[in-house]
Coordinates of C-alpha atoms and ligand atoms in Angstrom, one line a residue:
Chain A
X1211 CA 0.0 0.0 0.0
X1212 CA 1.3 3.2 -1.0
X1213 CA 1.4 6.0 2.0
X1214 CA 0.1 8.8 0.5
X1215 CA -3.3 8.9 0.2
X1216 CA -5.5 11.4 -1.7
X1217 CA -9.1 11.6 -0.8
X1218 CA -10.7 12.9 -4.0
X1219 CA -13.5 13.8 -6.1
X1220 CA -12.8 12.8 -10.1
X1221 CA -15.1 15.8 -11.4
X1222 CA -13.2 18.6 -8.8
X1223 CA -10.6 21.0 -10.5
X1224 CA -8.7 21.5 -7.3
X1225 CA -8.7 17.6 -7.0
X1226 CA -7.2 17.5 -10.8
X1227 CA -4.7 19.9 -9.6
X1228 CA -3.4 17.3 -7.0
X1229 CA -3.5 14.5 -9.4
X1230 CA -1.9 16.1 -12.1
X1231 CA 1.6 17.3 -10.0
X1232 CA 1.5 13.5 -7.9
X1233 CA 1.2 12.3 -12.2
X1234 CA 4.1 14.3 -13.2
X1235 CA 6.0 13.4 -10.2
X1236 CA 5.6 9.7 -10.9
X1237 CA 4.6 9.1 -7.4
X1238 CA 2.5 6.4 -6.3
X1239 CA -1.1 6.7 -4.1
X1240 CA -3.9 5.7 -3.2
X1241 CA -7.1 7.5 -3.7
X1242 CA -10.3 7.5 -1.7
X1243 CA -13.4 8.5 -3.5
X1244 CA -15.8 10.9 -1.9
X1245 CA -18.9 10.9 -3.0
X1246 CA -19.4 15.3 -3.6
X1247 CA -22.2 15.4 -5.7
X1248 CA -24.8 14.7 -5.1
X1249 CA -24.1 13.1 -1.6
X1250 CA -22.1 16.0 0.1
X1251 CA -20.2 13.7 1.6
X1252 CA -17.2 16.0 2.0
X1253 CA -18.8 17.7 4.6
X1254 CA -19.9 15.2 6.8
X1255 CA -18.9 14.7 10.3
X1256 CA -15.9 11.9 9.1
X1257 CA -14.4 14.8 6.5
X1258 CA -14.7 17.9 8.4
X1259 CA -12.3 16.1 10.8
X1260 CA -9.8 15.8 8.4
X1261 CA -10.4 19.4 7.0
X1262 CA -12.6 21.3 9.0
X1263 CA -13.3 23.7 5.9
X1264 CA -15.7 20.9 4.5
X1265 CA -13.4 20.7 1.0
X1266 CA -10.9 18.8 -1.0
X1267 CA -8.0 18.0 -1.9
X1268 CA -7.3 16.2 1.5
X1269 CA -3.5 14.6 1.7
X1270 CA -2.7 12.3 4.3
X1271 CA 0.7 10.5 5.4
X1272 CA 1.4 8.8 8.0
X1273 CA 0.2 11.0 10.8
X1274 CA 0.1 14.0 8.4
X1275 CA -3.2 15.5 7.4
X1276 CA -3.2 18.3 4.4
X1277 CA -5.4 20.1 3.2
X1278 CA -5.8 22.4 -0.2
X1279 CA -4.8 22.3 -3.4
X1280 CA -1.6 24.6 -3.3
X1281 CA -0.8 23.4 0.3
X1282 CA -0.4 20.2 -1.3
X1283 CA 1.5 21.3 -3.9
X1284 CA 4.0 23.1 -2.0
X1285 CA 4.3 19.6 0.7
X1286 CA 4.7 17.3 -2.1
X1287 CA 6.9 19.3 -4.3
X1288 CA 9.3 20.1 -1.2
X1289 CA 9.1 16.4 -0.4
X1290 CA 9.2 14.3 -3.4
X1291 CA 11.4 16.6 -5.8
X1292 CA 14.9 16.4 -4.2
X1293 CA 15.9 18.3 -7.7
X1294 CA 14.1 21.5 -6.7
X1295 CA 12.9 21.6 -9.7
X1296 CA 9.2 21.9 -9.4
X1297 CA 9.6 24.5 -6.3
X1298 CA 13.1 26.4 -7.0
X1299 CA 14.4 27.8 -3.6
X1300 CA 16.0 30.7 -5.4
X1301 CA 14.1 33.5 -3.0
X1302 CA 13.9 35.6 -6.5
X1303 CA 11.7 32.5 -7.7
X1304 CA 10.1 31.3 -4.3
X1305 CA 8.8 34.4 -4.0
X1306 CA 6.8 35.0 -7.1
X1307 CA 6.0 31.2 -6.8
X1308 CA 4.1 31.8 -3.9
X1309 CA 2.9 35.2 -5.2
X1310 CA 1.3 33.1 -7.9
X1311 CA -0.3 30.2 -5.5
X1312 CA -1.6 33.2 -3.6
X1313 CA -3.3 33.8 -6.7
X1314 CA -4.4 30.4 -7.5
X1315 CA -6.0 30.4 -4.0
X1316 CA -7.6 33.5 -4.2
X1317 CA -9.1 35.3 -7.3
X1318 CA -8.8 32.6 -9.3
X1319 CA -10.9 30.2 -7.4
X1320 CA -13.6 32.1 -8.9
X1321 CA -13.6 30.2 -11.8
X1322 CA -13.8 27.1 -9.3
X1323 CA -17.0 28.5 -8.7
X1324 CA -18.6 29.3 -11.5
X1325 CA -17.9 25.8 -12.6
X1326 CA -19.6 24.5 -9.9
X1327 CA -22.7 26.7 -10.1
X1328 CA -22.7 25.8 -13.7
X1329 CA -22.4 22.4 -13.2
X1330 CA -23.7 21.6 -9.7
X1331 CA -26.0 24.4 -9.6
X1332 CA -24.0 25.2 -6.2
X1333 CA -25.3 28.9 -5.3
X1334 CA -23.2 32.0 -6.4
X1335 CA -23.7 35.5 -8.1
X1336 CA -23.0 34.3 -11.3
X1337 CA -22.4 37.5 -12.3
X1338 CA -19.4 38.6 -10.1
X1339 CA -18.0 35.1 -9.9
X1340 CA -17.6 35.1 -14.0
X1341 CA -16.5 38.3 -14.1
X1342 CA -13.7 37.7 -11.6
X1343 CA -12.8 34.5 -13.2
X1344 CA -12.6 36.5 -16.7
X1345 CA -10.3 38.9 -14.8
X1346 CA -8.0 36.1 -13.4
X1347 CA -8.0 34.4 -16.9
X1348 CA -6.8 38.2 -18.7
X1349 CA -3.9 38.8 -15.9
X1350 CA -2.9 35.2 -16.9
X1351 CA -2.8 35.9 -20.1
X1352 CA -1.1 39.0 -19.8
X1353 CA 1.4 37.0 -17.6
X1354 CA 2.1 34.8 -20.4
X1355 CA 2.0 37.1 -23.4
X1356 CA 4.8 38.7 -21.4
X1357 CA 6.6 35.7 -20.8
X1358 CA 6.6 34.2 -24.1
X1359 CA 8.0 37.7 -25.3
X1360 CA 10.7 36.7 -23.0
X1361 CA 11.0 33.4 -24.7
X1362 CA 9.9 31.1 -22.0
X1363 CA 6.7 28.7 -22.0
X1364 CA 6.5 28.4 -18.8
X1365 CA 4.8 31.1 -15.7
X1366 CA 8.3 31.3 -13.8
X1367 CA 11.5 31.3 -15.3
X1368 CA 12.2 28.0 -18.1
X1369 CA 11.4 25.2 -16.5
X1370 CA 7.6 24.2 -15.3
X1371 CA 7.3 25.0 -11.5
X1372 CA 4.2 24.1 -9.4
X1373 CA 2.5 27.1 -10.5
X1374 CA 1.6 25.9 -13.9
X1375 CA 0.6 23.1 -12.5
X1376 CA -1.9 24.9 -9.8
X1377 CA -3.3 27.5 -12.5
X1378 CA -4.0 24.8 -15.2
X1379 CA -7.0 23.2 -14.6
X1380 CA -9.4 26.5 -13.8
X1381 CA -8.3 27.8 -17.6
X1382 CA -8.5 24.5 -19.3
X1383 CA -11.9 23.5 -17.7
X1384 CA -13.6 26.8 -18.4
X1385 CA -15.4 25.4 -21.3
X1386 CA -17.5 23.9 -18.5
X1387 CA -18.6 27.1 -17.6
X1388 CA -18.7 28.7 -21.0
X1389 CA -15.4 30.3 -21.1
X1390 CA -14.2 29.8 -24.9
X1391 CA -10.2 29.9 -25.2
X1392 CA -10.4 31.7 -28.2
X1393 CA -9.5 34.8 -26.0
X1394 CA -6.6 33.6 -24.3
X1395 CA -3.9 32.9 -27.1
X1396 CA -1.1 33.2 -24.9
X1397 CA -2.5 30.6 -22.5
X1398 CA -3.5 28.0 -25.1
X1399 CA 0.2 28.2 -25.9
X1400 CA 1.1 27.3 -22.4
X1401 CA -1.5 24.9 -21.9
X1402 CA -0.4 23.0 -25.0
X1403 CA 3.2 22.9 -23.2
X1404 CA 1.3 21.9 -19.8
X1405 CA 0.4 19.0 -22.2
X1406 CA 3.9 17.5 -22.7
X1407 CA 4.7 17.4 -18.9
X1408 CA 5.6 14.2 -18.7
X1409 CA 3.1 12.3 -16.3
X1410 CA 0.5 14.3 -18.2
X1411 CA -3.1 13.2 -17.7
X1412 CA -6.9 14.8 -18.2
X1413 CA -9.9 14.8 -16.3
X1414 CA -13.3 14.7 -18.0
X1415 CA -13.9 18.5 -19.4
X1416 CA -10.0 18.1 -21.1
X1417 CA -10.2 15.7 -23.8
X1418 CA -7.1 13.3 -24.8
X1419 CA -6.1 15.8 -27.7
X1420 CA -6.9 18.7 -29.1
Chain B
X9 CA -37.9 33.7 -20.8
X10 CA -41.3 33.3 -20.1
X11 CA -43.2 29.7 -19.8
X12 CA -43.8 28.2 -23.2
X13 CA -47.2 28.4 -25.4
X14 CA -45.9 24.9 -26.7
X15 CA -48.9 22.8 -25.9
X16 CA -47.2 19.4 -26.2
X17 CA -44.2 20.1 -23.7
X18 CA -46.6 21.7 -21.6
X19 CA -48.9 18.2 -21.0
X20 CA -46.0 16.0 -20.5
X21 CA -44.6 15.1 -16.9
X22 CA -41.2 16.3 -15.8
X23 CA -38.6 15.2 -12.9
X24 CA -38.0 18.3 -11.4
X25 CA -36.1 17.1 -7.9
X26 CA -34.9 13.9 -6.2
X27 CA -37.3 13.1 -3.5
X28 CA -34.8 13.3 -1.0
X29 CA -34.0 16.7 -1.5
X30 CA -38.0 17.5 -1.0
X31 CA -38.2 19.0 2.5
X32 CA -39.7 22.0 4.3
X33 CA -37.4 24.7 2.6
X34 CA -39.6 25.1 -0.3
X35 CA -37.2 25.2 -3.4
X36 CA -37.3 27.5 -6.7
X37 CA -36.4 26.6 -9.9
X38 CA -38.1 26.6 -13.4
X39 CA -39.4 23.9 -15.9
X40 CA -40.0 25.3 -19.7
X41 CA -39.1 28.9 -19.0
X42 CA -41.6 29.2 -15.8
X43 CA -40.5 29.5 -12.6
X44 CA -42.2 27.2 -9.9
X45 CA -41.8 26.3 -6.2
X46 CA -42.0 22.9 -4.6
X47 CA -41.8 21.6 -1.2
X48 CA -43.2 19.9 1.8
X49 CA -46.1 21.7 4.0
X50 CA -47.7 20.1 6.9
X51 CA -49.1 16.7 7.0
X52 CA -46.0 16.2 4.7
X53 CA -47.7 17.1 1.4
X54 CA -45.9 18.0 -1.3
X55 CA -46.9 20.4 -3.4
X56 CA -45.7 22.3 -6.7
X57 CA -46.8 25.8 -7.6
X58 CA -46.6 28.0 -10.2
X59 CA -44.7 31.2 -9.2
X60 CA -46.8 33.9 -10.5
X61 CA -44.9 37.5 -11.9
X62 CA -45.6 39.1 -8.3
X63 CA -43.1 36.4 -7.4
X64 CA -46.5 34.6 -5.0
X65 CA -47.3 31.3 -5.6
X66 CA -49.7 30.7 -8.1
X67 CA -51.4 27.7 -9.2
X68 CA -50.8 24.4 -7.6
X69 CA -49.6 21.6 -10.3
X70 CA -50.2 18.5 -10.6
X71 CA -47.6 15.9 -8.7
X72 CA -46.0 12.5 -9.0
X73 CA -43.9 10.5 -6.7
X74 CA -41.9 8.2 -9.3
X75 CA -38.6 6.5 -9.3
X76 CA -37.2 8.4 -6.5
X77 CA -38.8 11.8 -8.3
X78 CA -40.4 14.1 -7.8
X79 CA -42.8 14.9 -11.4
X80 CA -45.0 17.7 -12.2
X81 CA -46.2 19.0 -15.6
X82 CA -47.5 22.7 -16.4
X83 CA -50.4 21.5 -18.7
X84 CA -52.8 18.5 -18.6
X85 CA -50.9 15.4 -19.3
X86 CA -53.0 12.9 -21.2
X87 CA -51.1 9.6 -19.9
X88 CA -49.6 9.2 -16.7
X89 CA -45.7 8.8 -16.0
X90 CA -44.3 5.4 -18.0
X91 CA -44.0 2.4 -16.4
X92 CA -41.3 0.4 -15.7
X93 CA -41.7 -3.0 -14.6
X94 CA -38.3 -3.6 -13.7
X95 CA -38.3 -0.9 -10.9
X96 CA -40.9 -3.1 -9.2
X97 CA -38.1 -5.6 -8.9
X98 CA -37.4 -5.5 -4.8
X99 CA -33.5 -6.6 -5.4
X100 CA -32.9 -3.6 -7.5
X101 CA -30.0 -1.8 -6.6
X102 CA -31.0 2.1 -7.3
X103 CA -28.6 4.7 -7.7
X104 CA -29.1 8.7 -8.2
X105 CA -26.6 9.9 -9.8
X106 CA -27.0 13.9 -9.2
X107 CA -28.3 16.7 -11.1
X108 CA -26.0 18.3 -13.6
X109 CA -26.8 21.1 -15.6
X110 CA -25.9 22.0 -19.2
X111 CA -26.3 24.8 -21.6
X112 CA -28.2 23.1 -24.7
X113 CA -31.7 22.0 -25.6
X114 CA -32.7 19.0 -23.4
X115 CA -33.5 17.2 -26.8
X116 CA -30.2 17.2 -28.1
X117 CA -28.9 15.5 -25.0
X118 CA -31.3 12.6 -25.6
X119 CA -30.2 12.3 -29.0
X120 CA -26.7 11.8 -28.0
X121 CA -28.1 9.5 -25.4
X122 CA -29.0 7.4 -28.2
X123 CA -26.4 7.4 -30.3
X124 CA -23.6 4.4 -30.1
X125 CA -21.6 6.1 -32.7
X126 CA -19.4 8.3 -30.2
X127 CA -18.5 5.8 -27.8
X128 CA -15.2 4.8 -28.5
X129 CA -14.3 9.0 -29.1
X130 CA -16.0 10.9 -26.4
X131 CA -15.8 7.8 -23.4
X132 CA -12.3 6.1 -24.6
X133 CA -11.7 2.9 -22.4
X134 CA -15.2 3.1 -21.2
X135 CA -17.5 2.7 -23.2
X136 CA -15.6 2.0 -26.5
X137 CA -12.4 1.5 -27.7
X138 CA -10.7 2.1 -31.2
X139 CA -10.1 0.3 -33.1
X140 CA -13.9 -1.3 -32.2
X141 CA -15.8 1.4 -33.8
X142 CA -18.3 0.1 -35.9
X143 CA -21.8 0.6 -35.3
X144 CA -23.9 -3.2 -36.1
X145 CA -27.2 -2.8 -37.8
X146 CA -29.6 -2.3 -35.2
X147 CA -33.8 -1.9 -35.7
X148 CA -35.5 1.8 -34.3
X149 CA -39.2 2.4 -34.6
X150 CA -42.0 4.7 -33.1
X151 CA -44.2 1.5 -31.6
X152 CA -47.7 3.9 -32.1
X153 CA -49.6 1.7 -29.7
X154 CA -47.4 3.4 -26.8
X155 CA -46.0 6.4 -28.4
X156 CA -42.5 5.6 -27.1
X157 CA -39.4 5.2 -30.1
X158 CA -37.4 2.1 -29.2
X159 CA -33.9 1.1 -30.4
X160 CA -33.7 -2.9 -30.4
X161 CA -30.9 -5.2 -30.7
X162 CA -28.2 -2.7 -30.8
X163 CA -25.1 -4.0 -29.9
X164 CA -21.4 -2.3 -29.4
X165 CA -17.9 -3.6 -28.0
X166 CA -17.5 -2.0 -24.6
X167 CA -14.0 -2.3 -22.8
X168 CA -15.8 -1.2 -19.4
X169 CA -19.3 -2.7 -19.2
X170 CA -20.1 -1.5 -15.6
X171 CA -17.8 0.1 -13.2
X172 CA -14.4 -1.4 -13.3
X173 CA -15.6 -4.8 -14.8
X174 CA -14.3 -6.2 -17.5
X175 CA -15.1 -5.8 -21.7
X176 CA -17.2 -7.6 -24.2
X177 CA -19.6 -6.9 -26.4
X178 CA -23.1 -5.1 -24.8
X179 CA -26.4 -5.9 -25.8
X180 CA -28.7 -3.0 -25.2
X181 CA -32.2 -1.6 -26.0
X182 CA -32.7 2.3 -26.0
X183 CA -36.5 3.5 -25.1
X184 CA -37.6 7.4 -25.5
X185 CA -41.0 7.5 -23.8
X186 CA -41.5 10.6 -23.7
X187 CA -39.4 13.6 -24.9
X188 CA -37.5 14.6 -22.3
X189 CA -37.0 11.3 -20.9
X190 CA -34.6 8.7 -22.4
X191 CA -33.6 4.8 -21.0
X192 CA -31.5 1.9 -22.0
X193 CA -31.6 -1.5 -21.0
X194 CA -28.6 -3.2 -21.0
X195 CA -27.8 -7.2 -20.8
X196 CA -27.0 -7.5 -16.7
X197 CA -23.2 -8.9 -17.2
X198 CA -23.1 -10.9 -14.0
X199 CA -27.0 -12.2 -14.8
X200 CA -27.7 -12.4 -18.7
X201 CA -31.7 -13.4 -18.5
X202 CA -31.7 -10.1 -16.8
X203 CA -31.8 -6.1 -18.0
X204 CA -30.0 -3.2 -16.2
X205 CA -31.8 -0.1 -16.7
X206 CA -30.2 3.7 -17.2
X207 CA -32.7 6.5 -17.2
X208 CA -31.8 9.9 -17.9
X209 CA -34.9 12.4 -16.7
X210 CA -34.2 16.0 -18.1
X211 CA -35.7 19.3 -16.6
X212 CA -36.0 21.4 -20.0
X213 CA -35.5 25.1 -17.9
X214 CA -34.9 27.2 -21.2
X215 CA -35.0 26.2 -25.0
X216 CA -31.1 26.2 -24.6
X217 CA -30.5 25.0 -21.2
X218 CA -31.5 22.2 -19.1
X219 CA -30.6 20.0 -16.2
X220 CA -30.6 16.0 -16.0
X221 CA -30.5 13.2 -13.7
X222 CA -29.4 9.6 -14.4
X223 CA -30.8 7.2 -12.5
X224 CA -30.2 3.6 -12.8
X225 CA -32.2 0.2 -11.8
X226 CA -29.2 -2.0 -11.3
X227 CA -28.7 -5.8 -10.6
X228 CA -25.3 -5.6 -8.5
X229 CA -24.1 -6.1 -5.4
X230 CA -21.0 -5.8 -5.6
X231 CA -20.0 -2.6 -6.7
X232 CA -19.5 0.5 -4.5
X233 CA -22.0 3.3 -4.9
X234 CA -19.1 6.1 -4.8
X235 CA -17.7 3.6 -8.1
X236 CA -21.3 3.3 -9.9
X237 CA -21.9 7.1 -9.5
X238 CA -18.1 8.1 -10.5
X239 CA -18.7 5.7 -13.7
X240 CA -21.6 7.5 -14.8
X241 CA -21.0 10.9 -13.7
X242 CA -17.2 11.3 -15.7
X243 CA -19.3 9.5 -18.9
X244 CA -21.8 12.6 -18.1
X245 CA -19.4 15.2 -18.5
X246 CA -17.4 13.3 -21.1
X247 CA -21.1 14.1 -23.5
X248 CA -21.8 17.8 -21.7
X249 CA -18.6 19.0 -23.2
X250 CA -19.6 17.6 -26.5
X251 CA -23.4 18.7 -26.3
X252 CA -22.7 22.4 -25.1
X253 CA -20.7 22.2 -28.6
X254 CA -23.6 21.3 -30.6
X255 CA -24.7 24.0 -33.4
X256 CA -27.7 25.0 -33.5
X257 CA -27.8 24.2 -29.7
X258 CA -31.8 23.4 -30.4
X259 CA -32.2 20.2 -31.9
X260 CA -33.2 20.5 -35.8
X261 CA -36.2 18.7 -36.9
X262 CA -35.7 18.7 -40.6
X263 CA -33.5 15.9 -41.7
X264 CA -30.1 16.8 -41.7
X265 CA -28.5 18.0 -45.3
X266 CA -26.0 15.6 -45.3
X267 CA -27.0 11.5 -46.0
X268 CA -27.7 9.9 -42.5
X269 CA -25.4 6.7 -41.7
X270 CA -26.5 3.8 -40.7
X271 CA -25.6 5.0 -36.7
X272 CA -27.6 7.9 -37.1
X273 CA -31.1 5.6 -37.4
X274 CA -32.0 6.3 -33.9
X275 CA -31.5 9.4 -34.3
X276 CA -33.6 10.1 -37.5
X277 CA -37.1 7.7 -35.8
X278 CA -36.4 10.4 -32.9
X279 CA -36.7 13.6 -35.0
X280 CA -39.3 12.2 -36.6
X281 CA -41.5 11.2 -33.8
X282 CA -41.0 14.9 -32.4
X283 CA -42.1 16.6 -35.4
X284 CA -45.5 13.9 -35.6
X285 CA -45.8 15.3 -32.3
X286 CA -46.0 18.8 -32.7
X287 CA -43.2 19.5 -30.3
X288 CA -41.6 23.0 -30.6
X289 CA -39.9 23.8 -27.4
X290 CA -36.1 22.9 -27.6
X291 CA -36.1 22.4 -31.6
X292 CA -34.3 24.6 -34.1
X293 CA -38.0 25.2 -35.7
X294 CA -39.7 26.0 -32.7
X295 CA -37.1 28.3 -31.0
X296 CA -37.0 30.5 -34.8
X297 CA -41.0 31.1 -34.2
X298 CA -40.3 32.1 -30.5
X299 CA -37.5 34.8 -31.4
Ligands
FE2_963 FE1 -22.1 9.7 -24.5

């Protein structure tokens, strides 16, 4: 049995994120299946003691409980990459690495959101959630229009980080919520070059190929 | 948008809730473009209203307690909800799979429902595999004496017949009997003389928008339910992705320009039945005179 265990929700972007980095990492897990929709099971009385927040991604390891997307991130990364090469410790680089998490755990889990409501009819001002997903979408793209100016594919510096992993699957599920990617050129780019991680997979919403 | 003048989607019965979710918080939402209320007042009646442009409840509508639903209709229904024998079965193992909701015309979502084509594209390793893409010759028909289209002796290779099991061919009957409602029976792997059964009830809200419920009559006790509602939930957004993508997003009636294939049968008895019907609401012809 493999320690690390992932309790998870196949149809939850934050989950994906999780997936996606233990995937390119090559490590191995095991994954518990909580029943989100439609049996809220996530916040019942057995989950809200492992993350009293009543969400996933939950991590557990040995005696260690984790919980959150980027909090995972940041554990495995500084765990499992002896390399550094997913979380550099270069302050320059740490620092807008965690600038950017920041991001992914704040503005952009708007588009979290409005996937949800348009999915799981979960509850939400549809009209302030979309427009501050469409915001975090255009400083992303900005990001990147900049970046690939600069000659570099990837959010920080020339190698992937755990940032492109953490801001991925918001801007490549937004179809689920209506968001075309016609508008974000620079970020198809990217997200093509998110593609060749190796470890790579999808999640229903992000088909095989494209 | 404003509830329907379309007679014939107006008489017909709609899911509109899991019973479960049916309690004393009474709940809004809206069936072909009207907004209506349901709940659970004293005695534990459940009722469905209207919700009139004041934003009062109106007039009470008719109810149904069926296959775990909750059913209503805005008109006067001429037939009552189908029947299926096979939910009368007391080892039937019933799962709700969860509403999900999708921008497109309810009708288009049965269509794919029925088609066998996309299998092996849209649900890779699931429900189809390439190089196994061919379609067999299959028989579909609108059986007048019920006014239900059926799909009969269709058959396709499937490299995941139910959750985690193993491939084979699937033998599986598709039934349509009403609009807004589609089913398939499928040969019960681990009992052949016996027929699982997939339901998909849709809630038409808009012409363009709609939410849908599988809900399955299952022979198997072996399976978790967190496996059986993962299976069909990631096929379920495998197809919204596709559906949402369909153009005109309301289902066109006329036959399309280019020469149907030989998948597209079901496809073609379906359209047809619809137009017989009179059916407007959620089709590309009905949606132009609404505009
Ligand atoms: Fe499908």
């Amino acid at each position: 049995m493999a320690k690390l265990t992932l309790y998870d929700y196949e149809l939850d972007d934050q989950c994906y994120k999780v997936r996606l980095f233990l995937g390119a990492l090559g490590c191995l897990y095991d994954k518990v299946a909580v029943d989100v929709h439609p049996g809220s099971e996530h916040r019942s009385a057995r989950y809200l003691r492992l993350n009293p927040l009543g969400a996933l991604p939950i991590l557990t390891e040995a005696d260690l409980t984790i919980y959150g997307a980027e909090a995972i991130l940041t554990y495995l990364a500084l765990k499992y990459d002896t390399a550094r090469v997913w979380l550099p410790e270069k302050p320059e680089t740490f620092g807008r690495i965690m600038q950017w998490l920041a991001f992914s755990g704040s503005i952009l889990s708007a588009a979290s959101i409005a996937r949800a409501h348009a999915l799981f009819e979960i509850e939400a001002d549809e009209t302030k959630v979309y427009r501050k997903a469409r915001l975090a979408f255009r400083l992303m793209e900005d990001h990147m229009t900049k970046q690939q100016f600069d000659d570099t594919f990837w959010f920080i510096g020339n190698t992937a980080t755990i940032v492109d992993i953490a801001l991925f699957p918001n801007i490549a599920l937004s179809r689920d919520f209506g968001v075309d990617h016609d508008e974000y050129p620079a970020l198809r780019r990217w997200m093509a070059h998110v593609r060749g991680i190796p470890g790579f997979i999808t999640m229903p919403g992000i088909p095989a190929y494209h | 948008m404003t509830k329907t003048t379309d007679i014939v989607a107006l008489d017909e019965w709609y899911a509109i809730a899991v019973m479960a979710d049916v309690g004393g918080n009474p709940i809004r939402t809206r069936l072909l473009g009207q907004d209506i209320i349901y709940g659970r007042g004293p005695n534990d009646r459940v009722s469905v209203h209207e919700v009139d442009a004041s934003g009062r409840p109106g007039a009470a509508l008719p109810t149904r307690e069926r296959y775990n639903c909750l059913w209503t209709s805005l008109g006067a229904p001429r037939h009552e909800i189908f029947r299926l024998a096979e939910a009368e079965e007391k080892d039937r193992r019933v799962v709700v799979c969860g509403w999900i909701k999708m921008r497109t015309s309810g009708l288009r979502l049965v269509e794919n429902f029925l088609d066998m084509a996309h299998f092996p594209y849209i649900h890779p390793n699931i429900l189809g595999a390439e190089p196994h893409t061919e379609v067999p010759q299959y028989a579909s028909e609108i059986r007048r004496d019920v006014d239900e289209v059926w799909a009969t002796n269709c058959q396709f290779y499937q490299p995941q017949i139910v959750a985690n099991g193993p491939g084979g061919m699937v033998q599986l009957t598709y039934r349509v009997p009403s609009p807004f409602v589609v089913m398939l029976y499928r040969v019960c792997p681990s009992s052949p003389d016996r027929l699982d059964v997939i339901m998909m009830f849709i809630q038409p809200i808009e012409e363009d928008l709609c939410r849908a419920l599988p809900v399955m009559y299952l022979i198997d006790d072996r399976s978790s339910q967190i496996d059986l509602l993962n299976f069909e939930q990631v096929i379920f957004l495998q197809d919204r992705i596709i559906v949402e993508n369909q153009r005109p997003l309301l289902l066109p009636l006329e036959p399309r320009s280019e020469t149907p294939t030989r998948a597209d049968l079901s496809s073609v008895v379906f359209r047809r039945w619809l137009k017989e019907k009179g059916l407007r609401f959620g089709t590309a012809e009905g949606g132009r005179d609404l505009v």
